[in-house]
Amino acid sequence: MKKLLSLGLALSLIFGGITPLKPAEPIKAAAADITFTKEQQDALNHINAIRKKVGVKEVKLNPFLTKSSEDHAKYLTLNNVQGHDQSPDKKGFTGYGPHERRLAVGFDVLLSYMTSEGIAYGCDSIADGIDRFMNSAYHRHPVISPALTEVGMAINDGNVVVQFLTNGDEMDDAAYPYDGMTDVELSFIGASERPNPLEQFKIKKSGYIISYTLPSAISVDNYTVKVTNSKGEEIPVFTEHKKSIFIFPKYELAPSETYTVHIDYDGLHLIIPKGSLDFPKMNGSKTWSFTTKSLAPSQPSAPAAPKPPVYTCPPGKVYWNGSHLKPGQLGRLTVLKNTPLYKLEGTKKTFSRILKAGERYNIYTFKTGALGLGGGYYVDRDERVKYETPSKEKLAQANCKRP
């Protein structure tokens, strides 16, 4: 049997939790009178529809967590940054970390220690962010956790922030893909989530993630996993335990295939029976199946005659690869290795700060060997960064003049 691993979580998905309290002077905000938007209600319905299929109880919106999420989503947009932490010298500061930001809006201090935060970037809606969580490992866990009771959600310019209060004591379990689920995706790209769950296995891509969450009252010591296809053949997998048992098939799953998952586990039941002084030992098992999506056969067609490009002016924001393409923006930079950001005045470079690997920034100008982030700030254009540009049509749409 495989011993469980300890939990360490951070979720571009990115996931954050508690940070130590520090003195600060954040913008105070009351949440008692907050009203939920239609998009927040729709996102809640989306979460509860998923939870119903999984077999766990519905949750509700919490006004304080919603206000805290709105504050941080706005902060990310105002400062064009990513992550869970805030700096008091930046616009929209409401607290150093998720815990302080929750207290700033009046959330209960004890409940805050049972609350975590997930962030997704470049989303079209909050529901889109939830779907990205579900297609990841560590970010999926709180969405379908049997202990989840309340959430707070917000979106600002594609930045989705969700906070999860897990203070329930339900005895349900949660498997995903759920039993009988169809059209399941075939693979998972590790770089789509931070931290990358595949780095420990030294691979970049796996089959679609399978997860199993037991009730919080059960502490698992050991477990075994077996995944078989419709022919009864066992497929090779990696496994890990971080609150949920995560199963990473070593190879992409086959299309239109039914897989069966069987888990055996043993551990302790964390409720002491009357008349006893010890947690009782227990063991259990879980078996369920799901079916992957089919691949539509390619249909040969006659080549169409080339047409001149037509650059139409869209009615709303222009999105490129899930991110808002802003007027004047030339492309996007992804930091591959930590790299310095500097202020450029003539030929003089003044160091500003270090941009961290995994962060993304909009690019608005060029200089020889440098990419401009706006406001006179630049990074060197070298192997530490990756620069991407949208199509001419996208650029034209983003910069078209609307009446």
Coordinates of C-alpha atoms in Angstrom, one line a residue:
M1 CA 0.0 0.0 0.0
K2 CA 1.1 3.5 -0.7
K3 CA 1.8 5.9 2.1
L4 CA 0.0 9.3 1.9
L5 CA 2.0 12.4 1.1
S6 CA 1.8 15.6 3.1
L7 CA -0.2 18.6 1.7
G8 CA 1.4 21.7 0.4
L9 CA -0.8 23.8 -1.8
A10 CA -0.5 27.0 -3.7
L11 CA -3.7 27.0 -7.3
S12 CA -2.9 29.4 -13.4
L13 CA -4.6 28.1 -12.0
I14 CA -3.2 29.1 -8.4
F15 CA -4.5 28.1 -5.0
G16 CA -3.8 30.0 -1.7
G17 CA -4.7 29.7 1.9
I18 CA -3.5 31.3 5.1
T19 CA -0.7 33.9 5.6
P20 CA 0.6 35.2 8.9
L21 CA -1.0 38.3 10.2
K22 CA 0.9 41.5 9.6
P23 CA 0.2 45.1 10.6
A24 CA -1.4 46.9 7.7
E25 CA -3.7 49.8 6.9
P26 CA -6.0 48.2 4.3
I27 CA -9.1 49.7 2.7
K28 CA -11.9 48.7 5.0
A29 CA -15.1 47.4 3.4
A30 CA -18.4 46.2 4.8
A31 CA -20.1 43.2 3.2
A32 CA -23.3 42.9 5.2
D33 CA -25.4 44.7 2.6
I34 CA -23.8 43.2 -0.5
T35 CA -26.1 42.0 -3.3
F36 CA -25.1 39.2 -5.6
T37 CA -24.9 39.7 -9.3
K38 CA -26.6 37.5 -11.9
E39 CA -23.2 36.1 -12.9
Q40 CA -22.4 35.1 -9.3
Q41 CA -25.8 33.4 -9.0
D42 CA -25.2 31.6 -12.3
A43 CA -21.8 30.5 -11.1
L44 CA -23.3 29.2 -7.8
N45 CA -25.9 27.2 -9.8
H46 CA -23.0 25.8 -11.9
I47 CA -21.1 24.7 -8.8
N48 CA -24.2 23.1 -7.3
A49 CA -25.1 21.3 -10.6
I50 CA -21.6 19.7 -10.5
R51 CA -21.9 18.8 -6.8
K52 CA -25.3 17.2 -7.4
K53 CA -23.9 14.9 -10.0
V54 CA -21.0 14.1 -7.7
G55 CA -23.4 13.3 -4.9
V56 CA -22.5 16.0 -2.3
K57 CA -24.7 18.7 -0.8
E58 CA -25.3 22.1 -2.4
V59 CA -23.6 25.3 -1.1
K60 CA -24.6 28.9 -0.8
L61 CA -23.0 32.3 -1.5
N62 CA -21.4 34.1 1.5
P63 CA -21.5 38.0 1.2
F64 CA -18.3 38.5 3.1
L65 CA -16.3 36.0 1.0
T66 CA -17.9 37.5 -2.1
K67 CA -16.8 41.0 -1.1
S68 CA -13.3 39.8 -0.3
S69 CA -13.1 38.1 -3.7
E70 CA -14.3 41.2 -5.5
D71 CA -11.7 43.3 -3.7
H72 CA -8.8 41.0 -4.7
A73 CA -10.0 40.5 -8.3
K74 CA -10.1 44.3 -8.6
Y75 CA -6.6 44.6 -7.1
L76 CA -5.2 42.1 -9.6
T77 CA -6.6 44.1 -12.5
L78 CA -5.6 47.5 -11.2
N79 CA -2.0 46.4 -10.8
N80 CA -1.8 43.9 -13.6
V81 CA -0.4 41.3 -11.3
Q82 CA -1.1 37.7 -10.3
G83 CA -1.1 35.7 -7.0
H84 CA -2.7 35.7 -3.6
D85 CA -0.7 38.4 -1.9
Q86 CA -1.1 42.2 -2.0
S87 CA 1.4 45.0 -1.4
P88 CA 0.4 48.0 0.7
D89 CA 2.0 50.4 -1.8
K90 CA -0.2 49.2 -4.6
K91 CA -3.7 50.4 -5.6
G92 CA -6.7 48.7 -4.0
F93 CA -4.7 47.1 -1.1
T94 CA -7.1 45.5 1.4
G95 CA -4.8 43.0 3.2
Y96 CA -1.5 41.2 2.7
G97 CA -3.0 37.8 2.1
P98 CA -6.4 36.0 1.9
H99 CA -6.8 35.8 5.7
E100 CA -6.2 39.5 6.3
R101 CA -8.5 40.4 3.3
R102 CA -11.3 38.3 4.7
L103 CA -11.0 40.0 8.1
A104 CA -11.0 43.4 6.5
V105 CA -14.6 42.9 5.3
G106 CA -15.8 41.6 8.6
F107 CA -15.5 37.8 8.1
D108 CA -15.3 35.6 11.2
V109 CA -11.7 35.0 12.2
L110 CA -12.1 31.3 13.2
L111 CA -14.0 30.5 10.0
S112 CA -11.3 32.3 8.0
Y113 CA -8.9 29.6 9.1
M114 CA -11.2 27.1 7.4
T115 CA -11.3 29.0 4.2
S116 CA -9.1 28.8 1.1
E117 CA -8.8 30.8 -2.1
G118 CA -8.5 29.8 -5.8
I119 CA -7.6 32.1 -8.7
A120 CA -7.9 31.6 -12.5
Y121 CA -6.8 34.1 -15.1
G122 CA -8.0 35.0 -18.5
C123 CA -11.5 33.7 -18.0
D124 CA -14.7 34.6 -19.9
S125 CA -16.9 34.2 -16.8
I126 CA -16.8 32.9 -13.2
A127 CA -18.3 29.6 -14.5
D128 CA -15.4 29.3 -16.9
G129 CA -13.0 29.7 -14.0
I130 CA -14.9 26.9 -12.1
D131 CA -14.6 24.6 -15.2
R132 CA -10.8 25.3 -15.2
F133 CA -10.7 24.3 -11.5
M134 CA -12.6 21.1 -12.3
N135 CA -10.1 20.2 -15.0
S136 CA -7.2 20.5 -12.6
A137 CA -6.1 18.6 -9.5
Y138 CA -5.6 20.7 -6.4
H139 CA -8.2 23.3 -7.5
R140 CA -10.9 20.7 -8.1
H141 CA -10.7 19.5 -4.5
P142 CA -12.5 22.4 -2.8
V143 CA -15.2 22.7 -5.5
I144 CA -16.5 19.2 -4.7
S145 CA -15.3 18.8 -1.2
P146 CA -18.1 17.2 1.0
A147 CA -17.1 19.7 3.7
L148 CA -17.7 22.8 1.5
T149 CA -20.6 24.9 2.8
E150 CA -20.2 28.5 1.4
V151 CA -18.4 30.3 -1.4
G152 CA -17.6 33.8 -2.4
M153 CA -16.9 34.5 -6.1
A154 CA -15.9 37.5 -8.3
I155 CA -14.5 38.3 -11.7
N156 CA -12.7 41.4 -12.9
D157 CA -11.3 41.7 -16.4
G158 CA -10.9 38.0 -16.7
N159 CA -9.4 37.5 -13.2
V160 CA -11.6 35.0 -11.3
V161 CA -11.3 34.8 -7.5
V162 CA -13.2 32.1 -5.5
Q163 CA -13.1 31.6 -1.7
F164 CA -14.2 28.3 -0.2
L165 CA -15.4 27.8 3.4
T166 CA -15.0 24.1 4.3
N167 CA -16.5 23.8 7.8
G168 CA -19.0 21.0 7.2
D169 CA -19.0 17.6 8.8
E170 CA -20.8 15.6 6.1
M171 CA -20.0 11.9 5.8
D172 CA -20.3 11.9 2.0
D173 CA -17.4 11.1 -0.3
A174 CA -16.7 12.6 -3.8
A175 CA -15.3 10.9 -6.9
Y176 CA -14.5 12.7 -10.1
P177 CA -15.1 12.0 -12.9
Y178 CA -18.2 10.9 -11.2
D179 CA -19.8 7.5 -11.6
G180 CA -21.4 7.2 -15.0
M181 CA -20.0 10.4 -16.3
T182 CA -19.5 10.6 -20.1
D183 CA -17.5 12.8 -22.5
V184 CA -14.6 12.9 -20.1
E185 CA -11.5 14.7 -21.3
L186 CA -8.5 12.6 -22.3
S187 CA -5.4 14.4 -20.9
F188 CA -4.1 17.0 -18.5
I189 CA -1.2 19.5 -19.1
G190 CA 0.7 20.0 -15.8
A191 CA 1.7 23.6 -16.6
S192 CA -2.0 24.7 -16.6
E193 CA -2.0 24.5 -12.8
R194 CA 0.3 26.1 -10.1
P195 CA 1.8 24.3 -8.4
N196 CA 2.3 21.9 -11.3
P197 CA 1.2 18.5 -9.9
L198 CA 3.1 16.6 -12.6
E199 CA 6.5 18.1 -11.8
Q200 CA 7.0 15.5 -9.0
F201 CA 6.7 12.7 -11.6
K202 CA 9.0 14.5 -14.1
I203 CA 6.4 14.6 -16.9
K204 CA 4.6 17.4 -18.6
K205 CA 1.4 15.6 -19.7
S206 CA -0.8 12.9 -18.2
G207 CA -4.1 11.3 -18.7
Y208 CA -7.1 13.2 -17.3
I209 CA -6.9 13.5 -13.5
I210 CA -9.1 11.2 -11.4
S211 CA -9.8 12.2 -7.8
Y212 CA -11.4 10.7 -4.7
T213 CA -12.2 12.7 -1.5
L214 CA -13.3 10.9 1.7
P215 CA -15.3 12.5 4.5
S216 CA -13.2 14.8 6.7
A217 CA -13.9 12.5 9.7
I218 CA -11.8 9.7 8.1
S219 CA -8.0 9.9 8.2
V220 CA -6.5 7.6 5.7
D221 CA -3.1 5.9 6.5
N222 CA -2.7 3.7 3.4
Y223 CA -4.4 3.2 0.1
T224 CA -4.1 1.2 -3.2
V225 CA -5.5 2.3 -6.6
K226 CA -6.4 0.2 -9.6
V227 CA -7.7 1.6 -12.9
T228 CA -8.8 -0.7 -15.7
N229 CA -10.2 -0.3 -19.2
S230 CA -13.2 -2.0 -20.7
K231 CA -11.0 -5.1 -21.5
G232 CA -10.0 -5.4 -17.8
E233 CA -6.5 -4.3 -18.6
E234 CA -4.8 -2.3 -15.8
I235 CA -3.4 1.1 -16.9
P236 CA -0.3 2.5 -15.2
V237 CA -0.9 5.5 -13.0
F238 CA 0.9 7.9 -10.6
T239 CA -0.9 8.7 -7.3
E240 CA -0.7 11.4 -4.6
H241 CA -2.7 12.4 -1.6
K242 CA -3.4 16.1 -0.8
K243 CA -6.7 16.1 1.0
S244 CA -8.0 14.1 -2.0
I245 CA -6.5 11.0 -3.5
F246 CA -5.3 12.1 -6.9
I247 CA -4.7 9.6 -9.7
F248 CA -2.7 10.7 -12.8
P249 CA -2.7 8.1 -15.6
K250 CA 0.8 8.0 -17.1
Y251 CA -0.5 8.2 -20.6
E252 CA -3.4 10.0 -22.4
L253 CA -6.7 8.1 -22.0
A254 CA -8.2 6.4 -25.0
P255 CA -11.3 8.0 -26.7
S256 CA -14.7 6.4 -26.3
E257 CA -13.3 4.1 -23.6
T258 CA -14.9 3.1 -20.3
Y259 CA -12.5 3.1 -17.3
T260 CA -13.2 1.6 -13.9
V261 CA -11.5 2.9 -10.7
H262 CA -11.1 0.8 -7.6
I263 CA -9.6 2.2 -4.3
D264 CA -9.0 0.3 -1.1
Y265 CA -8.0 2.3 2.0
D266 CA -7.5 2.0 5.8
G267 CA -7.0 4.5 8.6
L268 CA -8.9 6.0 11.5
H269 CA -12.4 7.3 12.1
L270 CA -11.9 10.6 13.9
I271 CA -15.0 10.3 16.1
I272 CA -14.3 8.5 19.4
P273 CA -17.2 6.1 20.3
K274 CA -18.8 6.5 23.7
G275 CA -16.9 4.6 26.3
S276 CA -13.6 4.6 24.3
L277 CA -10.5 6.7 24.5
D278 CA -9.1 5.9 21.0
F279 CA -10.1 6.6 17.5
P280 CA -11.4 3.4 16.0
K281 CA -9.5 1.8 13.1
M282 CA -11.5 1.4 9.9
N283 CA -11.1 0.3 6.2
G284 CA -13.1 0.8 3.1
S285 CA -13.2 0.8 -0.7
K286 CA -14.7 2.6 -3.6
T287 CA -15.4 1.5 -7.2
W288 CA -16.9 3.6 -10.0
S289 CA -16.7 4.0 -13.8
F290 CA -16.7 6.8 -16.4
T291 CA -16.4 7.1 -20.2
T292 CA -14.1 9.3 -22.2
K293 CA -15.2 11.5 -25.1
S294 CA -15.1 10.4 -28.7
L295 CA -13.0 11.9 -31.4
A296 CA -15.0 13.1 -34.3
P297 CA -13.7 11.6 -37.6
S298 CA -12.2 14.1 -39.9
Q299 CA -14.3 15.0 -42.9
P300 CA -12.4 15.8 -46.2
S301 CA -13.7 18.9 -47.8
A302 CA -12.8 20.9 -50.9
P303 CA -10.5 23.8 -50.2
A304 CA -12.3 27.1 -50.0
A305 CA -11.3 30.0 -52.1
P306 CA -9.2 32.5 -50.1
K307 CA -11.0 35.5 -48.9
P308 CA -9.6 38.9 -48.0
P309 CA -9.6 39.5 -44.2
V310 CA -12.6 41.3 -42.8
Y311 CA -11.8 43.1 -39.5
T312 CA -15.1 43.7 -37.8
C313 CA -15.5 45.9 -34.7
P314 CA -16.9 43.6 -32.0
P315 CA -19.6 45.0 -29.6
G316 CA -17.7 44.3 -26.4
K317 CA -14.2 43.4 -25.2
V318 CA -11.9 41.4 -27.5
Y319 CA -10.4 38.2 -26.0
W320 CA -7.3 36.4 -27.2
N321 CA -6.6 33.0 -25.8
G322 CA -8.9 33.6 -22.9
S323 CA -7.4 37.0 -21.9
H324 CA -8.7 40.5 -22.5
L325 CA -6.8 42.1 -25.4
K326 CA -6.6 45.8 -24.5
P327 CA -6.3 48.7 -27.0
G328 CA -2.7 49.5 -27.7
Q329 CA -1.5 46.0 -26.5
L330 CA 0.9 44.4 -28.9
G331 CA 1.2 40.9 -27.3
R332 CA 1.8 39.0 -24.0
L333 CA 4.8 38.0 -22.1
T334 CA 5.1 34.9 -20.0
V335 CA 8.0 34.7 -17.5
L336 CA 9.9 31.4 -17.9
K337 CA 12.6 32.2 -15.3
N338 CA 12.8 35.0 -12.8
T339 CA 13.8 38.1 -14.6
P340 CA 14.4 41.8 -13.5
L341 CA 11.9 44.6 -14.3
Y342 CA 13.6 47.9 -14.8
K343 CA 12.6 51.5 -15.5
L344 CA 14.2 52.8 -18.7
E345 CA 15.0 56.5 -19.0
G346 CA 17.1 57.1 -22.1
T347 CA 19.9 54.6 -21.8
K348 CA 19.7 54.5 -18.0
K349 CA 18.2 51.3 -16.4
T350 CA 16.8 51.5 -12.9
F351 CA 16.0 48.2 -11.2
S352 CA 12.3 47.9 -10.0
R353 CA 11.6 44.4 -8.9
I354 CA 11.9 40.7 -9.9
L355 CA 9.1 39.2 -12.1
K356 CA 8.6 35.6 -11.1
A357 CA 8.4 32.5 -13.3
G358 CA 4.8 31.8 -14.4
E359 CA 3.6 35.4 -14.3
R360 CA 2.1 37.0 -17.4
Y361 CA 2.1 40.6 -18.5
N362 CA 0.7 42.6 -21.4
I363 CA 3.3 44.2 -23.8
Y364 CA 2.7 47.6 -25.2
T365 CA 6.0 48.7 -26.8
F366 CA 9.4 47.5 -28.0
K367 CA 13.0 48.7 -27.8
T368 CA 16.1 46.9 -29.1
G369 CA 16.4 43.7 -27.0
A370 CA 13.6 44.8 -24.6
L371 CA 9.8 44.4 -24.2
G372 CA 7.8 47.3 -22.7
L373 CA 5.1 46.6 -20.1
G374 CA 3.9 50.2 -20.1
G375 CA 4.8 53.2 -17.9
G376 CA 8.4 53.1 -19.0
Y377 CA 9.0 49.6 -17.5
Y378 CA 10.9 47.0 -19.5
V379 CA 12.3 43.5 -19.3
D380 CA 15.1 42.0 -21.5
R381 CA 13.9 39.9 -24.4
D382 CA 15.9 36.8 -23.8
E383 CA 15.5 33.1 -22.9
R384 CA 14.0 34.0 -19.6
V385 CA 10.7 35.2 -21.2
K386 CA 8.3 34.0 -23.8
Y387 CA 6.7 36.6 -26.1
E388 CA 3.4 35.9 -28.0
T389 CA 1.4 38.1 -30.4
P390 CA -2.2 37.8 -31.5
S391 CA -3.3 37.8 -35.1
K392 CA -3.6 41.0 -37.1
E393 CA -7.4 40.6 -37.0
K394 CA -7.4 40.5 -33.2
L395 CA -5.2 43.5 -33.0
A396 CA -7.4 45.4 -35.4
Q397 CA -10.5 44.5 -33.4
A398 CA -9.0 45.5 -30.1
N399 CA -8.0 48.9 -31.6
C400 CA -11.0 49.7 -33.7
K401 CA -12.8 52.9 -32.8
R402 CA -16.3 52.4 -31.7
P403 CA -19.0 55.1 -32.0

